[in-house]
Structures are given as structure tokens and as C-alpha cells.
Coordinates of N, CA, C and O in Angstrom, one line a residue:
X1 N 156.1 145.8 106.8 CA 156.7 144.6 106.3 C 156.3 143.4 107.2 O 156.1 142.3 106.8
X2 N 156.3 143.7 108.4 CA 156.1 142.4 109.6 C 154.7 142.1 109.3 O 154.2 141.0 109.3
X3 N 154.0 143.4 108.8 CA 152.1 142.8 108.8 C 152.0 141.7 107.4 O 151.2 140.7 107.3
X4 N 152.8 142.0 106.5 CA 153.2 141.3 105.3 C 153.3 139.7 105.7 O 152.6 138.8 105.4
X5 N 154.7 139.9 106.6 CA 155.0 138.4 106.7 C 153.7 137.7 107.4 O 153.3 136.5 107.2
X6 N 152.9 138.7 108.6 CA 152.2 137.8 109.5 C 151.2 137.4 108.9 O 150.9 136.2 109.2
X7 N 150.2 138.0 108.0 CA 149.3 137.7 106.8 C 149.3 136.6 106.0 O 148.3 136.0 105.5
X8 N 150.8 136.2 105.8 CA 151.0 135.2 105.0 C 151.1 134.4 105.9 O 150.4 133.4 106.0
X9 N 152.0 134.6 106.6 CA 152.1 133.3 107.8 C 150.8 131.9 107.8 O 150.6 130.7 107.5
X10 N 150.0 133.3 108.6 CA 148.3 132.5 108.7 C 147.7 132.3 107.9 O 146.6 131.8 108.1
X11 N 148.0 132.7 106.5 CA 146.9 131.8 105.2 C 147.8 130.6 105.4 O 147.3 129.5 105.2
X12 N 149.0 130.6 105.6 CA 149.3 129.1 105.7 C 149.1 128.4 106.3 O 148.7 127.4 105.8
X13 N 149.2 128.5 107.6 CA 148.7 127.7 108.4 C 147.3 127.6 108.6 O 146.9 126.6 109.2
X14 N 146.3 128.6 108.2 CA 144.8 128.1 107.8 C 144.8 127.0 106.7 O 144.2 125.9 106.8
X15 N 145.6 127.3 105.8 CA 145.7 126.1 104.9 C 146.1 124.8 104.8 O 145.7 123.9 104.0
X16 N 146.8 124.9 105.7 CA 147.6 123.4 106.4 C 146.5 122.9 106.8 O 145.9 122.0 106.1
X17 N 146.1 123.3 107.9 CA 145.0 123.1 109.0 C 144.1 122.6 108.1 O 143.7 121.5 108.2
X18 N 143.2 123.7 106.6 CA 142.0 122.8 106.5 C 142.4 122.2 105.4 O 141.7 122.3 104.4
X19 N 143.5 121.6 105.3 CA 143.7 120.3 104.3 C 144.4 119.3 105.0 O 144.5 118.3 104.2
X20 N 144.8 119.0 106.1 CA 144.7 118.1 107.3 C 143.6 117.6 107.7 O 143.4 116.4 108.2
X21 N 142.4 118.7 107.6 CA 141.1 118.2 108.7 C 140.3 117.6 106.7 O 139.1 117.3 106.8
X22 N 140.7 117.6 105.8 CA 140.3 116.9 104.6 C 140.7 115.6 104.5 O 141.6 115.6 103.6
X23 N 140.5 113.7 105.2 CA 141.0 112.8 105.1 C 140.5 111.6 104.0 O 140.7 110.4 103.9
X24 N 139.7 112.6 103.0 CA 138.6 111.8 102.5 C 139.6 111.2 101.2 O 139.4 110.1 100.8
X25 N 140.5 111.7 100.7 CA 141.7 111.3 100.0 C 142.0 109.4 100.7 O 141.6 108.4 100.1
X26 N 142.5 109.5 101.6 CA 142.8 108.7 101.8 C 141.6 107.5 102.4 O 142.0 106.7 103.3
X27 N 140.5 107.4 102.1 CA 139.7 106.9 102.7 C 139.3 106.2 101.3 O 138.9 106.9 100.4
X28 N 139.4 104.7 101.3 CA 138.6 103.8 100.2 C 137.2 104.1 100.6 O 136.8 104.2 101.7
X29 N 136.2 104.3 99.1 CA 135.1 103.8 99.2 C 134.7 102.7 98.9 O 135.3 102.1 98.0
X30 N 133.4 102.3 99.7 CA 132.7 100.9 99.2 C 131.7 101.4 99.2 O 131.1 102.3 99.8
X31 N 131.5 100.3 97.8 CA 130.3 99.8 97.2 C 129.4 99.0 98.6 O 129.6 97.9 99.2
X32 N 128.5 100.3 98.7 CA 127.3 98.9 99.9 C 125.6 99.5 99.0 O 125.0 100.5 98.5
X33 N 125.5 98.7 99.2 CA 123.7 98.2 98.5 C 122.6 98.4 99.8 O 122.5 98.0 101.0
X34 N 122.1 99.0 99.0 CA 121.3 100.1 100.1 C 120.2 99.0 100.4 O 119.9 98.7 101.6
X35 N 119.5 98.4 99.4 CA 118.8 97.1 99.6 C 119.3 95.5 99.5 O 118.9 94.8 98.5
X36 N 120.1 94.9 100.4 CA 120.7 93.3 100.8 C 119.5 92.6 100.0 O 119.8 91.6 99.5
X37 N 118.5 92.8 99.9 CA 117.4 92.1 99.7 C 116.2 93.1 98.8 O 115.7 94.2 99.0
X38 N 115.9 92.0 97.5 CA 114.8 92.5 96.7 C 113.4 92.0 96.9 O 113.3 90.9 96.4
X39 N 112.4 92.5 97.3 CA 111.0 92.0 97.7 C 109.8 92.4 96.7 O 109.0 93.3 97.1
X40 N 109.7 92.0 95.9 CA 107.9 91.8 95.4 C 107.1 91.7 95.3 O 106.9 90.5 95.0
X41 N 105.9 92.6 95.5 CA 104.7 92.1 95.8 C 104.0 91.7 95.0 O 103.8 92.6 94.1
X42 N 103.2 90.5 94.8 CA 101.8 90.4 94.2 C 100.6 90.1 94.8 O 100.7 89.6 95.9
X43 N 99.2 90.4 94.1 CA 98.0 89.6 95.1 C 97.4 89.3 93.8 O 97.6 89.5 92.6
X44 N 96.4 88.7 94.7 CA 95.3 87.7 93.9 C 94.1 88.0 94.5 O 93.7 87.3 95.5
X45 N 93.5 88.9 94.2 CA 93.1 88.9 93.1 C 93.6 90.3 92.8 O 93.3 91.1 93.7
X46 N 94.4 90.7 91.6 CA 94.7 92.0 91.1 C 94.1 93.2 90.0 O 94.4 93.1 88.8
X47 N 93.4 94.0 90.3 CA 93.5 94.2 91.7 C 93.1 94.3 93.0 O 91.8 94.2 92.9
X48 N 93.4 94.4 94.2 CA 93.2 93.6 95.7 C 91.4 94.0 96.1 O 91.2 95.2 96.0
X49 N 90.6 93.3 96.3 CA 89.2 93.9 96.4 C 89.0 93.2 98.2 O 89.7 92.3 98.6
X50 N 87.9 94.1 99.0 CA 87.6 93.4 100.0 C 87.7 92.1 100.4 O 87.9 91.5 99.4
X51 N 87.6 91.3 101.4 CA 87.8 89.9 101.1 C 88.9 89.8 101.1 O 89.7 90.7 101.3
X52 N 89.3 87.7 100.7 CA 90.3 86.8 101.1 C 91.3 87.3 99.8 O 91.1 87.3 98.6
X53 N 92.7 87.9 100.7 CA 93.2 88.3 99.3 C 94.4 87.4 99.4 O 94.7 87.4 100.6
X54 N 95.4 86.5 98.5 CA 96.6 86.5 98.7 C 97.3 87.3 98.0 O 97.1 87.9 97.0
X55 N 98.4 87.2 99.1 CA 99.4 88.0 98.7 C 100.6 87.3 98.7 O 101.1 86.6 99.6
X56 N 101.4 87.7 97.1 CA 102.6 86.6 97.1 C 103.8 87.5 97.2 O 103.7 88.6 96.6
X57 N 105.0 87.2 97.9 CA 106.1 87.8 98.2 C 107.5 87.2 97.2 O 108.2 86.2 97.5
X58 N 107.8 87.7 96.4 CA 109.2 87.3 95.4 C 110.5 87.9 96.4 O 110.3 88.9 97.1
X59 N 111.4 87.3 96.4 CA 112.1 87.3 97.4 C 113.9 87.1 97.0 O 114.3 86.1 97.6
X60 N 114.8 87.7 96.4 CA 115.6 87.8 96.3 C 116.9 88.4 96.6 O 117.0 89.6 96.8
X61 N 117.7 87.7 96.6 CA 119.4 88.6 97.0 C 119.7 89.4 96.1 O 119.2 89.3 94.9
X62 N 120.9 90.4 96.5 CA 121.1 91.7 95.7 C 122.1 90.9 94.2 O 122.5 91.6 93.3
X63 N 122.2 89.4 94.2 CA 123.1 88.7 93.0 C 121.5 88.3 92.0 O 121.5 87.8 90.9
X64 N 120.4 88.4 92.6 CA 119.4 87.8 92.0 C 118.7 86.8 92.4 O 117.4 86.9 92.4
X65 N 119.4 85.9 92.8 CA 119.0 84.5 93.3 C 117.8 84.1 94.5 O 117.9 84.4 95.7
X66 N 116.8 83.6 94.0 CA 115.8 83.4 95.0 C 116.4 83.4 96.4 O 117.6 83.1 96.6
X67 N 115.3 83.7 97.4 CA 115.8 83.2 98.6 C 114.8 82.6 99.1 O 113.7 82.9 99.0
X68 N 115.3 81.3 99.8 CA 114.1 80.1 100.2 C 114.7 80.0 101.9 O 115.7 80.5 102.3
X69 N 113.9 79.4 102.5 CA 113.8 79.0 104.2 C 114.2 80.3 104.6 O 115.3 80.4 105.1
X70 N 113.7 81.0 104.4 CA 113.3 82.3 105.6 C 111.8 82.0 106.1 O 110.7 81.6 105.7
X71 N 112.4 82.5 107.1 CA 110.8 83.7 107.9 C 110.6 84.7 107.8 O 111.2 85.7 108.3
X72 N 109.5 84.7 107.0 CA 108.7 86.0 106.1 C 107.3 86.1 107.2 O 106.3 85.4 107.2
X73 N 107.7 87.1 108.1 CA 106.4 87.7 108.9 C 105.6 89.0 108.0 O 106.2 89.6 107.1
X74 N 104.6 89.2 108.2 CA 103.6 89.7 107.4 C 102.7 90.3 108.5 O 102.5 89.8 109.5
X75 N 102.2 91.8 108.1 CA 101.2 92.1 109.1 C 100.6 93.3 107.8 O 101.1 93.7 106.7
X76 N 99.7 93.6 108.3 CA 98.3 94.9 107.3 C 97.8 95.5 108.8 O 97.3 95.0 109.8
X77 N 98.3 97.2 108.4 CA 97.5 97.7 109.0 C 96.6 98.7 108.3 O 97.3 99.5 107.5
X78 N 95.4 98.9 108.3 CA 94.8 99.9 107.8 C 95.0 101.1 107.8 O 94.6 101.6 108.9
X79 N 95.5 101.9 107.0 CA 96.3 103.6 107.3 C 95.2 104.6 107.8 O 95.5 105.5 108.5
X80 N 93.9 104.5 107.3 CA 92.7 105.2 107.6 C 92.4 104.9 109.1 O 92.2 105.9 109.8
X81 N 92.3 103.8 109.6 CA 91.4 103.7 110.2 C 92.2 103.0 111.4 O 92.6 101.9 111.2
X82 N 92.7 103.5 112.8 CA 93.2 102.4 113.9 C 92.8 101.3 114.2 O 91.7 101.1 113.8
X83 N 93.3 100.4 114.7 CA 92.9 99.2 115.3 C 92.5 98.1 114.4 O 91.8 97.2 114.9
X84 N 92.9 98.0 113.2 CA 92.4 97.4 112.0 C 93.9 96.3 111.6 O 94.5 96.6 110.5
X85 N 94.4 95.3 112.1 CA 95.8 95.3 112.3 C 95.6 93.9 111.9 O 94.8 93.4 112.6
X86 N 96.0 92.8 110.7 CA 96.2 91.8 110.6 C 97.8 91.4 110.6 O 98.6 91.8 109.8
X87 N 98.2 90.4 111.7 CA 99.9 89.4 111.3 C 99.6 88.3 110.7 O 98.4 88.0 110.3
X88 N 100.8 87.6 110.4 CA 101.0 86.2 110.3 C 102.1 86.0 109.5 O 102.6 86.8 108.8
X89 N 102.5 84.3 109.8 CA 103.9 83.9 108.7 C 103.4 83.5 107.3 O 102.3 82.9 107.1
X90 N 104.2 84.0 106.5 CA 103.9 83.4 105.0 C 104.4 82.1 105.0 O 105.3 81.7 105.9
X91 N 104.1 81.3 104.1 CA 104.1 80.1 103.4 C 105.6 79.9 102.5 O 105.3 79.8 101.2
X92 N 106.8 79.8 102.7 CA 107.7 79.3 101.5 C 106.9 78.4 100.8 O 106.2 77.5 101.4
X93 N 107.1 78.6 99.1 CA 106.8 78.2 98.1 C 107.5 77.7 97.6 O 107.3 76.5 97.1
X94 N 108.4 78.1 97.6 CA 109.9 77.6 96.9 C 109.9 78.9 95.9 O 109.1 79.7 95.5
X95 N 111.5 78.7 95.9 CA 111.6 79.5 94.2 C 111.7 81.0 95.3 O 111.5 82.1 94.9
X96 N 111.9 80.8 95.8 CA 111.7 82.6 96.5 C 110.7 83.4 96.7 O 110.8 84.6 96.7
X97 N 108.9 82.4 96.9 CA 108.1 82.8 96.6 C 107.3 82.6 98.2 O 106.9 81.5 98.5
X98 N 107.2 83.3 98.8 CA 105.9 83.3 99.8 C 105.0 83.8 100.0 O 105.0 85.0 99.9
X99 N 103.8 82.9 100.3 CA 102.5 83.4 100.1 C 101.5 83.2 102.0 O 101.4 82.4 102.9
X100 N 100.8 84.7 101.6 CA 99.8 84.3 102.7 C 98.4 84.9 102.2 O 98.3 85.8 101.3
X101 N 97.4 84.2 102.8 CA 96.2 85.0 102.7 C 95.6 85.9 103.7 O 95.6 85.6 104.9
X102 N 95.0 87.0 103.2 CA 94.7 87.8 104.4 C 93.0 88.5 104.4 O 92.8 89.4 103.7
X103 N 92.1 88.0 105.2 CA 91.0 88.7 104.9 C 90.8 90.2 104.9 O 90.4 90.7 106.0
X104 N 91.1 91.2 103.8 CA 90.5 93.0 104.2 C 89.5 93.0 104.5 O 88.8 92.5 103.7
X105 N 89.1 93.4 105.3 CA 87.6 93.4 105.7 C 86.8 94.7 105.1 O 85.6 94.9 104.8
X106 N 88.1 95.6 105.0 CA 87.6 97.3 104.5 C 88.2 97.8 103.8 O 89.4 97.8 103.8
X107 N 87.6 98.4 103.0 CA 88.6 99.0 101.6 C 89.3 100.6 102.1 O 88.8 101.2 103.1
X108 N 90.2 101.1 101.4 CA 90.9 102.0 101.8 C 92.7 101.2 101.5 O 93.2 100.2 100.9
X109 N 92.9 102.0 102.1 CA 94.4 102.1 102.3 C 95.0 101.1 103.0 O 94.5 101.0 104.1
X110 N 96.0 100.3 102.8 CA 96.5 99.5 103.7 C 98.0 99.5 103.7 O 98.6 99.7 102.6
X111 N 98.6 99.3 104.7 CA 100.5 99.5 104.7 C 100.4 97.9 104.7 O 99.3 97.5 105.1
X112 N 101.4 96.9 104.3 CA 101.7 96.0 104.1 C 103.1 95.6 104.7 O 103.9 95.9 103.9
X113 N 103.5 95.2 105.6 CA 105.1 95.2 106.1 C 105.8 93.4 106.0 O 105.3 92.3 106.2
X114 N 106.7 93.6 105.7 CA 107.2 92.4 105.6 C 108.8 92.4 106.3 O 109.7 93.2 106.0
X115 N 108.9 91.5 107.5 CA 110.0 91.1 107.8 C 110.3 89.7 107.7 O 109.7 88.6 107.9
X116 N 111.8 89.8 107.2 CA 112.4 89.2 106.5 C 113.7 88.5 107.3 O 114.8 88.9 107.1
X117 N 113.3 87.2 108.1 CA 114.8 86.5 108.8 C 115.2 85.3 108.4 O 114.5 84.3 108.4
X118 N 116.6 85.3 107.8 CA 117.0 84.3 107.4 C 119.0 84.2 108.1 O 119.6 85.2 108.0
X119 N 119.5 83.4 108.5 CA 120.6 82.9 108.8 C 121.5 83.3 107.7 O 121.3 82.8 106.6
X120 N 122.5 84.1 108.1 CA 123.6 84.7 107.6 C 123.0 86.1 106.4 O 123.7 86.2 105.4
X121 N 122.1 86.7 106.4 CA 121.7 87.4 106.5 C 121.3 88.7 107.8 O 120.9 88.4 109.0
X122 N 121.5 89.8 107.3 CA 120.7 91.1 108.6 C 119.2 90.8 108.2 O 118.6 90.3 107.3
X123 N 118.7 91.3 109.7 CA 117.0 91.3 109.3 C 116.8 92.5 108.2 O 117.4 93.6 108.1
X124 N 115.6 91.9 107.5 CA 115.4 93.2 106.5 C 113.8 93.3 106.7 O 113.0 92.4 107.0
X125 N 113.4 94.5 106.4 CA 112.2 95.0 106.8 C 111.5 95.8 105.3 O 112.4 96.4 104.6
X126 N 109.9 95.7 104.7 CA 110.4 96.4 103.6 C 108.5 96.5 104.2 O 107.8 95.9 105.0
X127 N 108.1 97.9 103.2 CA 106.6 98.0 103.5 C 106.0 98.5 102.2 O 106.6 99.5 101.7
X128 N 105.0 98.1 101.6 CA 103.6 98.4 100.9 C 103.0 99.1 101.3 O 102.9 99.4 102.5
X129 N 102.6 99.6 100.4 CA 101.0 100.4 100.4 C 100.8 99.9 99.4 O 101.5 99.9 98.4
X130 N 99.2 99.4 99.9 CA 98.2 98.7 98.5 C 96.6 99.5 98.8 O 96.1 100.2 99.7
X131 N 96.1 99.1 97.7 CA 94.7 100.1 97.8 C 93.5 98.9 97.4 O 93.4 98.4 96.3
X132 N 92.7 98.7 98.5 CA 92.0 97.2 98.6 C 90.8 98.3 98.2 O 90.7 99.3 98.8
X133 N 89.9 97.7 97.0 CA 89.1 98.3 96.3 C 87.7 97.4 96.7 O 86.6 97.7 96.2

């Protein structure tokens, strides 16, 4: 009879215990957006061939709304090949549109990175792959 009681005992108190160490009841979730910022790429000429290509950046908050007076830094590195590395700042356009031009010199693969700083926003970072033909 004692092994009875003590059996029961400890499924209870195992039970207690792992519905105590369970606080997710009481824990509101939030809604967070995995991307603060929507970025789109386009180029000119599409699609991107060796040579002067631009490249245009659409630029939006997670309500839709363009976003204008940022600093949109821009760099291309060639994924094939090291040492093949273009930066620079894009151009606000308006409208949420920034543009830069970038000579490819070499076709292949290229990563495309865009950072993104604007005042009362986090920095946001977003990256391409394009295939310069």
C-alpha cells in the first residue's frame, strides 16, 4: 500500500513540475515581420549582359509605402571568381526608387548586396544573385 501511495505521490509532482516549467500560456504573442523592409530588384538591361548595367532598387515599408532619403549602399561580388568586388551609393529617385550603375566586367554569377540606412528605422541588409549573361 505505501508503494501505492508513493507512485502516485511522484506522478504528481512530476506533473506539477512539468506544467510549471510550461509558461507559454501566459506569454502574449507578437506579430513581428520578419522583413521591416521590402526591396526589388531591377536592371537595365534585362536581362543583365556584360557591361554598364543599372540596377534599380524599389524600396518599401512592411505598410507598402515607398521609402525615400535613405542610404542605399550597393556592392557586386562575383561568386565564381575572388577579388572581383564592385561598391557604391545608389541614387534616390524618388518614389522609393534607387538607382546605380555598375560596369560587370565578367559574366557568371554575381551576389548583389544592398544596405539599407535610414533614421528611425534598423539597418536592413538584403542580397541578390543575378546571372550577367
Amino acid at each position: 500500500m505505501n508503494k501505492v501511495i508513493f507512485f502516485s505521490l511522484l506522478i504528481v509532482i512530476l506533473l506539477l513540475t512539468l506544467s510549471a516549467c510550461n509558461n507559454n500560456a501566459d506569454t502574449p504573442v507578437q506579430n513581428q515581420t520578419e522583413n521591416p523592409v521590402n526591396i526589388e530588384l531591377e536592371t537595365y538591361p534585362n536581362p543583365p549582359v556584360v557591361g554598364n548595367v543599372e540596377l534599380i532598387f524599389r524600396i518599401k515599408d512592411v505598410q507598402g509605402v515607398p521609402i525615400e532619403g535613405a542610404i542605399v549602399d550597393v556592392s557586386a561580388d562575383h561568386t565564381d571568381m575572388q577579388g572581383m568586388t564592385m561598391n557604391g551609393i545608389a541614387v534616390d529617385e524618388g518614389g522609393g526608387a534607387y538607382s546605380i550603375t555598375a560596369d560587370f566586367s565578367m559574366s557568371g554569377n554575381w551576389k548583389v548586396t544592398v544596405f539599407l540606412r535610414k533614421d528611425g528605422l534598423s539597418d536592413y541588409r538584403k542580397e541578390f544573385q543575378i546571372r550577367i549573361q
